[in-house]
Short mmCIF file of C-alpha atoms and ligand atoms in Angstrom, two decimals:
data_model
loop_
_atom_site.label_atom_id
_atom_site.label_comp_id
_atom_site.label_asym_id
_atom_site.label_seq_id
_atom_site.Cartn_x
_atom_site.Cartn_y
_atom_site.Cartn_z
CA UNK U 26 -35.20 11.29 -17.24
CA UNK U 27 -34.04 7.67 -16.74
CA UNK U 28 -30.37 7.21 -16.04
CA UNK U 29 -28.42 4.00 -15.63
CA UNK U 30 -25.32 4.29 -13.46
CA UNK U 31 -22.45 1.86 -13.92
CA UNK U 32 -19.60 1.45 -11.47
CA UNK U 33 -17.17 -1.04 -12.94
CA UNK U 34 -14.53 -2.40 -10.54
CA UNK U 35 -11.86 -5.07 -10.88
CA UNK U 36 -14.08 -7.99 -9.84
CA UNK U 37 -17.54 -6.44 -9.69
CA UNK U 38 -19.91 -4.17 -11.61
CA UNK U 39 -22.54 -2.21 -9.69
CA UNK U 40 -25.54 -0.67 -11.43
CA UNK U 41 -28.43 1.63 -10.51
CA UNK U 42 -31.39 2.80 -12.56
CA UNK U 43 -32.61 6.25 -11.51
CA UNK U 44 -35.70 8.21 -12.36
CA UNK U 45 -34.67 11.87 -12.14
CA UNK U 46 -37.87 13.91 -12.12
CA UNK U 47 -39.30 16.23 -9.46
CA UNK U 48 -38.18 13.48 -7.10
CA UNK U 49 -35.12 11.29 -7.43
CA UNK U 50 -36.05 7.61 -7.39
CA UNK U 51 -33.89 4.51 -7.49
CA UNK U 52 -35.91 2.14 -9.68
CA UNK U 53 -33.49 -0.78 -9.82
CA UNK U 54 -30.17 -1.55 -8.24
CA UNK U 55 -27.92 -4.50 -8.73
CA UNK U 56 -24.48 -5.96 -9.05
CA UNK U 57 -22.44 -8.58 -10.77
CA UNK U 58 -19.90 -9.94 -8.34
CA UNK U 59 -16.93 -12.28 -8.37
CA UNK U 60 -16.05 -11.64 -12.01
CA UNK U 61 -13.11 -13.86 -12.95
CA UNK U 62 -13.45 -15.75 -9.67
CA UNK U 63 -15.56 -18.91 -9.42
CA UNK U 64 -19.20 -18.76 -8.22
CA UNK U 65 -20.24 -15.41 -9.69
CA UNK U 66 -23.41 -13.66 -8.58
CA UNK U 67 -25.81 -11.55 -10.66
CA UNK U 68 -28.38 -9.72 -8.55
CA UNK U 69 -30.98 -7.05 -9.28
CA UNK U 70 -33.60 -5.72 -6.89
CA UNK U 71 -36.36 -3.15 -7.26
CA UNK U 72 -37.01 0.07 -5.38
CA UNK U 73 -38.57 -1.90 -2.49
CA UNK U 74 -35.44 -4.08 -2.27
CA UNK U 75 -37.47 -6.99 -3.66
CA UNK U 76 -35.23 -9.42 -5.54
CA UNK U 77 -35.92 -9.48 -9.26
CA UNK U 78 -32.98 -11.60 -10.26
CA UNK U 79 -30.54 -13.69 -8.25
CA UNK U 80 -28.38 -15.84 -10.51
CA UNK U 81 -25.35 -17.81 -9.39
CA UNK U 82 -23.13 -18.57 -12.38
CA UNK U 83 -19.46 -18.42 -13.27
CA UNK U 84 -18.62 -15.10 -14.91
CA UNK U 85 -15.15 -15.48 -16.44
CA UNK U 86 -14.55 -11.86 -17.49
CA UNK U 87 -15.95 -8.33 -17.77
CA UNK U 88 -17.19 -8.87 -21.36
CA UNK U 89 -19.37 -11.76 -20.16
CA UNK U 90 -20.59 -9.70 -17.20
CA UNK U 91 -21.56 -6.75 -19.40
CA UNK U 92 -23.28 -9.04 -21.92
CA UNK U 93 -25.29 -10.61 -19.08
CA UNK U 94 -26.27 -7.19 -17.77
CA UNK U 95 -27.26 -5.56 -21.06
CA UNK U 96 -29.12 -8.63 -22.40
CA UNK U 97 -31.12 -8.74 -19.19
CA UNK U 98 -31.81 -5.01 -19.28
CA UNK U 99 -33.02 -5.16 -22.90
CA UNK U 100 -35.41 -7.97 -21.99
CA UNK U 101 -36.60 -6.21 -18.84
CA UNK U 102 -37.02 -2.85 -20.58
CA UNK U 103 -37.67 -3.73 -24.25
CA UNK U 104 -38.87 -0.23 -25.21
CA UNK U 105 -35.54 1.09 -23.90
CA UNK U 106 -36.81 3.95 -21.79
CA UNK U 107 -33.25 4.75 -20.92
CA UNK U 108 -32.11 8.34 -21.57
CA UNK U 109 -28.47 8.13 -20.56
CA UNK U 110 -25.79 5.98 -18.98
CA UNK U 111 -23.47 7.46 -16.34
CA UNK U 112 -20.11 5.79 -15.79
CA UNK U 113 -17.99 6.17 -12.69
CA UNK U 114 -14.47 6.82 -13.96
CA UNK U 115 -11.75 6.78 -11.35
CA UNK U 116 -9.37 9.14 -13.15
CA UNK U 117 -9.85 12.15 -15.39
CA UNK U 118 -6.14 13.00 -15.53
CA UNK U 119 -5.13 16.67 -15.58
CA UNK U 120 -7.68 17.56 -18.22
CA UNK U 121 -11.11 16.85 -16.72
CA UNK U 122 -12.48 18.82 -13.79
CA UNK U 123 -16.18 18.26 -14.56
CA UNK U 124 -18.31 15.32 -15.79
CA UNK U 125 -18.04 14.85 -19.56
CA UNK U 126 -20.34 13.63 -22.29
CA UNK U 127 -18.41 10.68 -23.72
CA UNK U 128 -17.31 11.30 -27.30
CA UNK U 129 -14.65 9.45 -29.32
CA UNK U 130 -12.21 12.21 -28.22
CA UNK U 131 -12.97 11.71 -24.51
CA UNK U 132 -12.65 7.94 -24.88
CA UNK U 133 -9.31 8.41 -26.62
CA UNK U 134 -8.13 10.70 -23.77
CA UNK U 135 -9.08 8.02 -21.23
CA UNK U 136 -7.06 5.42 -23.14
CA UNK U 137 -4.06 7.80 -23.02
CA UNK U 138 -4.13 7.93 -19.20
CA UNK U 139 -4.63 4.21 -18.44
CA UNK U 140 -1.14 4.25 -16.87
CA UNK U 141 -2.49 6.57 -14.14
CA UNK U 142 -5.05 3.97 -12.97
CA UNK U 143 -4.13 0.63 -14.57
CA UNK U 144 -6.23 -1.41 -12.10
CA UNK U 145 -9.44 0.55 -12.79
CA UNK U 146 -9.53 2.41 -16.11
CA UNK U 147 -9.44 -0.64 -18.42
CA UNK U 148 -12.65 -2.02 -16.83
CA UNK U 149 -14.34 1.36 -17.02
CA UNK U 150 -13.39 1.79 -20.69
CA UNK U 151 -14.79 -1.70 -21.38
CA UNK U 152 -18.10 -0.71 -19.79
CA UNK U 153 -18.27 2.40 -22.01
CA UNK U 154 -17.52 0.36 -25.13
CA UNK U 155 -20.09 -2.30 -24.20
CA UNK U 156 -22.73 0.39 -23.68
CA UNK U 157 -22.00 1.75 -27.18
CA UNK U 158 -22.36 -1.75 -28.59
CA UNK U 159 -25.67 -2.61 -26.93
CA UNK U 160 -27.15 0.91 -27.09
CA UNK U 161 -25.44 2.55 -30.11
CA UNK U 162 -27.04 6.00 -29.81
CA UNK U 163 -27.12 6.26 -26.04
CA UNK U 164 -25.86 9.40 -24.32
CA UNK U 165 -22.99 8.40 -22.04
CA UNK U 166 -21.40 10.55 -19.37
CA UNK U 167 -18.11 10.03 -17.52
CA UNK U 168 -18.17 11.09 -13.85
CA UNK U 169 -14.65 11.33 -12.48
CA UNK U 170 -13.50 10.65 -8.92
CA UNK U 171 -10.67 13.12 -9.40
CA UNK U 172 -12.75 16.01 -10.83
CA UNK U 173 -13.73 17.62 -7.51
CA UNK U 174 -10.08 18.04 -6.51
CA UNK U 175 -8.78 19.49 -9.79
CA UNK U 176 -9.23 23.03 -8.44
CA UNK U 177 -7.11 22.38 -5.32
CA UNK U 178 -4.49 25.08 -4.71
CA UNK U 179 -1.22 24.50 -6.57
CA UNK U 180 0.68 23.73 -3.34
CA UNK U 181 -1.75 20.92 -2.49
CA UNK U 182 -1.19 19.44 -5.94
CA UNK U 183 2.56 19.48 -6.51
CA UNK U 184 4.98 16.90 -5.14
CA UNK U 185 8.59 17.63 -4.28
CA UNK U 186 10.22 16.05 -7.31
CA UNK U 187 12.01 17.76 -10.21
CA UNK U 188 9.65 19.79 -12.41
CA UNK U 189 9.69 17.50 -15.43
CA UNK U 190 7.85 14.79 -13.45
CA UNK U 191 5.08 17.27 -12.76
CA UNK U 192 4.78 17.94 -16.48
CA UNK U 193 4.42 14.23 -17.14
CA UNK U 194 1.48 14.05 -14.73
CA UNK U 195 3.10 13.17 -11.38
CA UNK U 196 0.97 15.41 -9.17
CA UNK U 197 -1.59 14.89 -6.41
CA UNK U 198 -5.04 14.27 -7.91
CA UNK U 199 -7.17 13.08 -4.98
CA UNK U 200 -10.14 10.69 -5.23
CA UNK U 201 -13.62 9.98 -3.77
CA UNK U 202 -14.71 13.27 -5.35
CA UNK U 203 -18.23 12.04 -6.16
CA UNK U 204 -18.75 11.16 -2.52
CA UNK U 205 -17.53 14.58 -1.34
CA UNK U 206 -19.75 16.38 -3.85
CA UNK U 207 -22.79 14.39 -2.75
CA UNK U 208 -22.16 15.04 0.96
CA UNK U 209 -21.68 18.76 0.27
CA UNK U 210 -24.95 18.99 -1.65
CA UNK U 211 -26.81 17.18 1.13
CA UNK U 212 -25.12 19.31 3.79
CA UNK U 213 -26.24 22.45 1.96
CA UNK U 214 -29.83 21.15 1.98
CA UNK U 215 -29.69 20.07 5.62
CA UNK U 216 -27.72 22.89 7.23
CA UNK U 217 -27.80 25.80 4.76
CA UNK U 218 -25.28 27.80 2.75
CA UNK U 219 -23.37 29.24 5.67
CA UNK U 220 -22.42 25.77 6.92
CA UNK U 221 -21.78 24.35 3.44
CA UNK U 222 -19.48 27.27 2.58
CA UNK U 223 -17.61 27.05 5.89
CA UNK U 224 -14.55 25.07 6.94
CA UNK U 225 -15.44 21.41 6.46
CA UNK U 226 -13.56 18.16 6.78
CA UNK U 227 -15.24 15.09 5.33
CA UNK U 228 -13.96 11.66 6.35
CA UNK U 229 -14.99 9.05 3.80
CA UNK U 230 -14.08 5.88 5.67
CA UNK U 231 -14.93 2.75 3.68
CA UNK U 232 -12.69 0.00 2.33
CA UNK U 233 -11.02 2.83 0.50
CA UNK U 234 -10.67 5.74 2.90
CA UNK U 235 -9.79 9.39 2.47
CA UNK U 236 -10.47 12.82 3.94
CA UNK U 237 -10.95 16.17 2.24
CA UNK U 238 -10.59 19.72 3.54
CA UNK U 239 -13.26 21.92 1.95
CA UNK U 240 -13.79 25.69 2.04
CA UNK U 241 -16.37 27.72 0.08
CA UNK U 242 -17.53 24.39 -1.39
CA UNK U 243 -14.09 23.70 -2.92
CA UNK U 244 -11.50 21.05 -2.19
CA UNK U 245 -8.46 22.66 -0.53
CA UNK U 246 -6.56 19.42 0.09
CA UNK U 247 -7.16 15.71 0.47
CA UNK U 248 -5.32 12.71 1.86
CA UNK U 249 -5.11 10.60 -1.31
CA UNK U 250 -2.65 11.83 -3.90
CA UNK U 251 -1.24 10.52 -7.16
CA UNK U 252 -3.10 7.22 -6.63
CA UNK U 253 -5.82 5.99 -4.24
CA UNK U 254 -3.12 4.12 -2.27
CA UNK U 255 -1.96 7.27 -0.44
CA UNK U 256 -3.09 8.93 2.78
CA UNK U 257 -4.99 7.00 5.44
CA UNK U 258 -4.54 3.36 6.42
CA UNK U 259 -7.21 1.45 4.44
CA UNK U 260 -8.66 -2.05 4.33
CA UNK U 261 -5.88 -3.44 2.11
CA UNK U 262 -3.97 -0.30 1.03
CA UNK U 263 -1.02 0.99 3.00
CA UNK U 264 -1.76 4.70 2.90
CA UNK U 265 1.26 7.04 3.08
CA UNK U 266 4.62 5.27 3.15
CA UNK U 267 8.11 6.70 3.47
CA UNK U 268 9.29 6.59 -0.19
CA UNK U 269 12.56 5.05 1.03
CA UNK U 270 10.61 1.93 1.99
CA UNK U 271 9.74 1.37 -1.66
CA UNK U 272 13.39 1.71 -2.69
CA UNK U 273 14.37 -0.76 0.06
CA UNK U 274 11.68 -3.26 -1.02
CA UNK U 275 12.88 -3.12 -4.63
CA UNK U 276 16.62 -3.15 -3.99
CA UNK U 277 16.99 -5.28 -0.87
CA UNK U 278 13.92 -7.53 -0.95
CA UNK U 279 13.89 -7.92 -4.74
CA UNK U 280 10.22 -7.00 -5.22
CA UNK U 281 9.24 -6.52 -8.84
CA UNK U 282 6.81 -3.72 -9.80
CA UNK U 283 3.78 -6.05 -9.96
CA UNK U 284 4.58 -7.54 -6.54
CA UNK U 285 5.02 -4.06 -5.09
CA UNK U 286 1.67 -2.99 -6.50
CA UNK U 287 0.01 -6.11 -5.05
CA UNK U 288 1.67 -5.43 -1.67
CA UNK U 289 0.70 -1.77 -1.25
CA UNK U 290 -2.80 -2.09 -2.74
CA UNK U 291 -4.01 -5.56 -1.72
CA UNK U 292 -1.88 -6.97 1.12
CA UNK U 293 -1.29 -3.91 3.31
CA UNK U 294 -3.48 -1.71 5.52
CA UNK U 295 -5.78 -3.35 8.07
CA UNK U 296 -5.22 -6.75 6.46
CA UNK U 297 -1.44 -6.46 6.53
CA UNK U 298 -1.16 -5.16 10.09
CA UNK U 299 -3.74 -7.53 11.59
CA UNK U 300 -2.84 -10.58 9.50
CA UNK U 301 -6.50 -11.49 10.08
CA UNK U 302 -8.94 -9.47 8.01
CA UNK U 303 -9.38 -6.35 5.93
CA UNK U 304 -12.87 -5.85 7.33
CA UNK U 305 -13.26 -3.38 10.21
CA UNK U 306 -16.20 -5.28 11.73
CA UNK U 307 -14.16 -8.49 11.91
CA UNK U 308 -11.29 -6.64 13.57
CA UNK U 309 -13.51 -4.91 16.12
CA UNK U 310 -15.00 -8.33 16.99
CA UNK U 311 -11.52 -9.78 17.55
CA UNK U 312 -9.65 -6.88 19.13
CA UNK U 313 -10.07 -8.15 22.70
CA UNK U 314 -8.50 -11.51 21.93
CA UNK U 315 -6.08 -10.74 19.08
CA UNK U 316 -3.36 -8.18 19.77
CA UNK U 317 -2.63 -7.58 16.07
CA UNK U 318 -6.31 -6.94 15.34
CA UNK U 319 -6.32 -4.34 18.12
CA UNK U 320 -3.15 -2.71 16.82
CA UNK U 321 -4.56 -2.52 13.28
CA UNK U 322 -7.70 -0.75 14.55
CA UNK U 323 -5.61 1.59 16.72
CA UNK U 324 -3.31 2.44 13.82
CA UNK U 325 -6.31 3.18 11.58
CA UNK U 326 -7.69 5.63 14.18
CA UNK U 327 -4.30 7.15 15.02
CA UNK U 328 -3.49 7.90 11.37
CA UNK U 329 -7.01 9.19 10.71
CA UNK U 330 -6.76 11.52 13.70
CA UNK U 331 -3.32 12.73 12.60
CA UNK U 332 -4.50 13.50 9.05
CA UNK U 333 -7.56 15.24 10.44
CA UNK U 334 -5.28 17.54 12.42
CA UNK U 335 -3.25 18.27 9.29
CA UNK U 336 -6.36 19.14 7.26
CA UNK U 337 -7.60 21.38 10.08
CA UNK U 338 -4.27 23.23 9.73
CA UNK U 339 -4.88 23.61 5.98
CA UNK U 340 -8.25 25.23 6.70
CA UNK U 341 -7.07 27.27 9.69
CA UNK U 342 -9.62 25.50 11.87
CA UNK U 343 -12.70 23.39 11.34
CA UNK U 344 -16.41 24.12 11.78
CA UNK U 345 -18.00 20.94 10.44
CA UNK U 346 -16.68 17.39 10.49
CA UNK U 347 -18.62 14.74 8.57
CA UNK U 348 -18.15 10.98 8.91
CA UNK U 349 -19.30 8.91 5.96
CA UNK U 350 -19.04 5.53 4.12
CA UNK U 351 -19.18 2.03 5.69
CA UNK U 352 -16.99 2.68 8.74
CA UNK U 353 -17.82 6.39 9.13
CA UNK U 354 -21.58 5.87 8.90
CA UNK U 355 -21.80 2.79 11.12
CA UNK U 356 -19.04 2.60 13.69
CA UNK U 357 -19.51 4.80 16.75
CA UNK U 358 -16.41 3.21 18.31
CA UNK U 359 -14.14 4.30 15.46
CA UNK U 360 -15.65 7.80 15.33
CA UNK U 361 -15.10 8.21 19.05
CA UNK U 362 -11.50 6.97 18.91
CA UNK U 363 -10.61 9.23 15.99
CA UNK U 364 -12.02 12.26 17.81
CA UNK U 365 -10.78 11.51 21.32
CA UNK U 366 -7.61 13.64 21.11
CA UNK U 367 -9.10 16.44 19.02
CA UNK U 368 -10.70 18.51 21.78
CA UNK U 369 -7.99 21.14 21.15
CA UNK U 370 -9.69 21.76 17.77
CA UNK U 371 -13.10 22.07 19.43
CA UNK U 372 -14.08 18.56 18.30
CA UNK U 373 -16.23 16.75 20.87
CA UNK U 374 -18.49 13.73 20.53
CA UNK U 375 -21.59 13.13 22.65
CA UNK U 376 -21.52 9.41 23.63
CA UNK U 377 -25.29 8.91 23.45
CA UNK U 378 -25.76 10.66 20.14
CA UNK U 379 -22.76 8.83 18.77
CA UNK U 380 -23.92 5.36 19.75
CA UNK U 381 -27.36 6.14 18.29
CA UNK U 382 -25.70 7.07 14.93
CA UNK U 383 -27.53 10.41 15.20
CA UNK U 384 -27.16 12.85 12.32
CA UNK U 385 -25.31 15.29 14.63
CA UNK U 386 -23.13 13.54 17.20
CA UNK U 387 -21.44 16.57 18.78
CA UNK U 388 -22.93 18.04 21.99
CA UNK U 389 -25.57 20.79 21.75
CA UNK U 390 -23.30 23.83 22.11
CA UNK U 391 -20.10 22.45 20.59
CA UNK U 392 -18.14 24.81 18.32
CA UNK U 393 -17.53 22.05 15.77
CA UNK U 394 -20.59 20.30 14.43
CA UNK U 395 -19.73 16.61 14.00
CA UNK U 396 -22.11 14.85 11.64
CA UNK U 397 -22.81 11.37 10.30
CA UNK U 398 -24.03 11.36 6.70
CA UNK U 399 -24.76 8.58 4.27
CA UNK U 400 -22.94 8.98 1.00
CA UNK U 401 -24.33 8.00 -2.41
CA UNK U 402 -21.87 8.21 -5.27
CA UNK U 403 -24.27 6.58 -7.76
CA UNK U 404 -26.98 9.14 -7.12
CA UNK U 405 -24.34 11.87 -7.51
CA UNK U 406 -23.51 10.43 -10.95
CA UNK U 407 -27.20 10.45 -11.89
CA UNK U 408 -27.46 14.09 -10.71
CA UNK U 409 -24.41 15.15 -12.71
CA UNK U 410 -25.71 13.41 -15.83
CA UNK U 411 -29.18 14.89 -15.44
CA UNK U 412 -27.72 18.40 -15.06
CA UNK U 413 -25.32 17.98 -17.97
CA UNK U 414 -28.02 16.78 -20.38
CA UNK U 415 -30.49 19.45 -19.32
CA UNK U 416 -27.82 22.12 -19.79
CA UNK U 417 -27.08 21.02 -23.36
P1 LIG T 8 -16.42 0.38 -0.09
O1 LIG T 8 -15.29 1.36 0.03
O2 LIG T 8 -16.00 -0.93 -0.67
O3 LIG T 8 -17.69 0.96 -0.69
P2 LIG T 8 -17.89 0.47 2.42
O4 LIG T 8 -18.11 1.94 2.38
O5 LIG T 8 -19.06 -0.42 2.28
O6 LIG T 8 -16.77 0.00 1.42
O7 LIG T 8 -17.17 0.15 3.82
C1 LIG T 8 -16.80 -1.15 4.16
C2 LIG T 8 -16.19 -1.13 5.55
O8 LIG T 8 -17.18 -0.64 6.47
C3 LIG T 8 -15.77 -2.51 6.04
O9 LIG T 8 -14.51 -2.43 6.67
C4 LIG T 8 -16.84 -2.84 7.06
O10 LIG T 8 -16.38 -3.70 8.08
C5 LIG T 8 -17.12 -1.46 7.63
N1 LIG T 8 -18.37 -1.43 8.39
C6 LIG T 8 -19.63 -1.55 7.95
N2 LIG T 8 -20.50 -1.56 9.01
C7 LIG T 8 -19.74 -1.44 10.13
C8 LIG T 8 -20.01 -1.37 11.53
N3 LIG T 8 -21.25 -1.45 11.99
N4 LIG T 8 -18.98 -1.23 12.37
C9 LIG T 8 -17.70 -1.17 11.93
N5 LIG T 8 -17.39 -1.21 10.63
C10 LIG T 8 -18.38 -1.36 9.74
#
């Protein structure tokens, strides 16, 4: 089975072409970057990372980007050996707790919940519509970032506002679900059922960052909530804020809704606190000379550590802690700093294993197994789509 995965963001579209047979194989991967910004880039490489296409052209909008992609794909694969297209969809609202074959009814549901993810859903819907245009009979599947968390206990989902807000959809949804599902599947393969069904905290620390508390393979709570702006300090998102701050910003500082959205999603987090960069590597490079870079990194670790403690309380203890995504997979310094005050939970990090990015970085006989695992949300989408089609 050949599955194309599409991950359509605000200024980029990432694609992967997977062969899902006995073995899973990434045949092609690529991206279209800087959509709507000058000097766009269209890149595709093969399974050996050999560049097949590397075009530098202005790409004014998503329609142009999708046309570029599908025209190229049709030329590259004229017989259309594609069996399905999997779309990453940030939000499935209250209704969707599993991946869905996209039908006119599903598409209409997605249009109804655009207000829940106005920065993401319109681009994802465009990608679905473009796929239908270029490949009219293609099977398309929506893989939701919220789906994994839909079964969270009621108390983890409700927020302390009057009931009618809950009925209109103001609840905690949680995100990064595809990443958590992938890590869980890999953990089950690597460490067995007993570990995968135990008390697990996964820290997905990339530009977007969140943690999830998992028990018996199910999400029990997570740091992101109604939107992906909540929870941990992120590259440009604030994470949790006292709600009174928002009222103050509107009433006293005169911020309009669009400016507030820009502030909490694009100007806050590591970028806001450091005033230098949203990129963790840049900040680690500068933390000895720039006090605000150091404070941003310290705040990131402090908040991560604090949330980790809260999630351990949700689970009544922790047996496995997994670090993943750009920062979690690569930065031994950040992992060490997050864990340094967590010995009371049984969390210890072995310095040598940690600096070697070993798959298990806790000491031999530690009660909590601390792991580093590479996540792969695109492959998870291909797996979901493969399973869904085979089950039909
Ligand atoms: P996204 O959420 O956009 O997929 P990634 O998972 O790629 O992001 O994570 C990007 C973050 O990972 C950036 O802040 C980057 O600096 C950080 N990162 C990548 N490698 C390292 C490293 N070796 N040390 C510290 N941070 C790193």
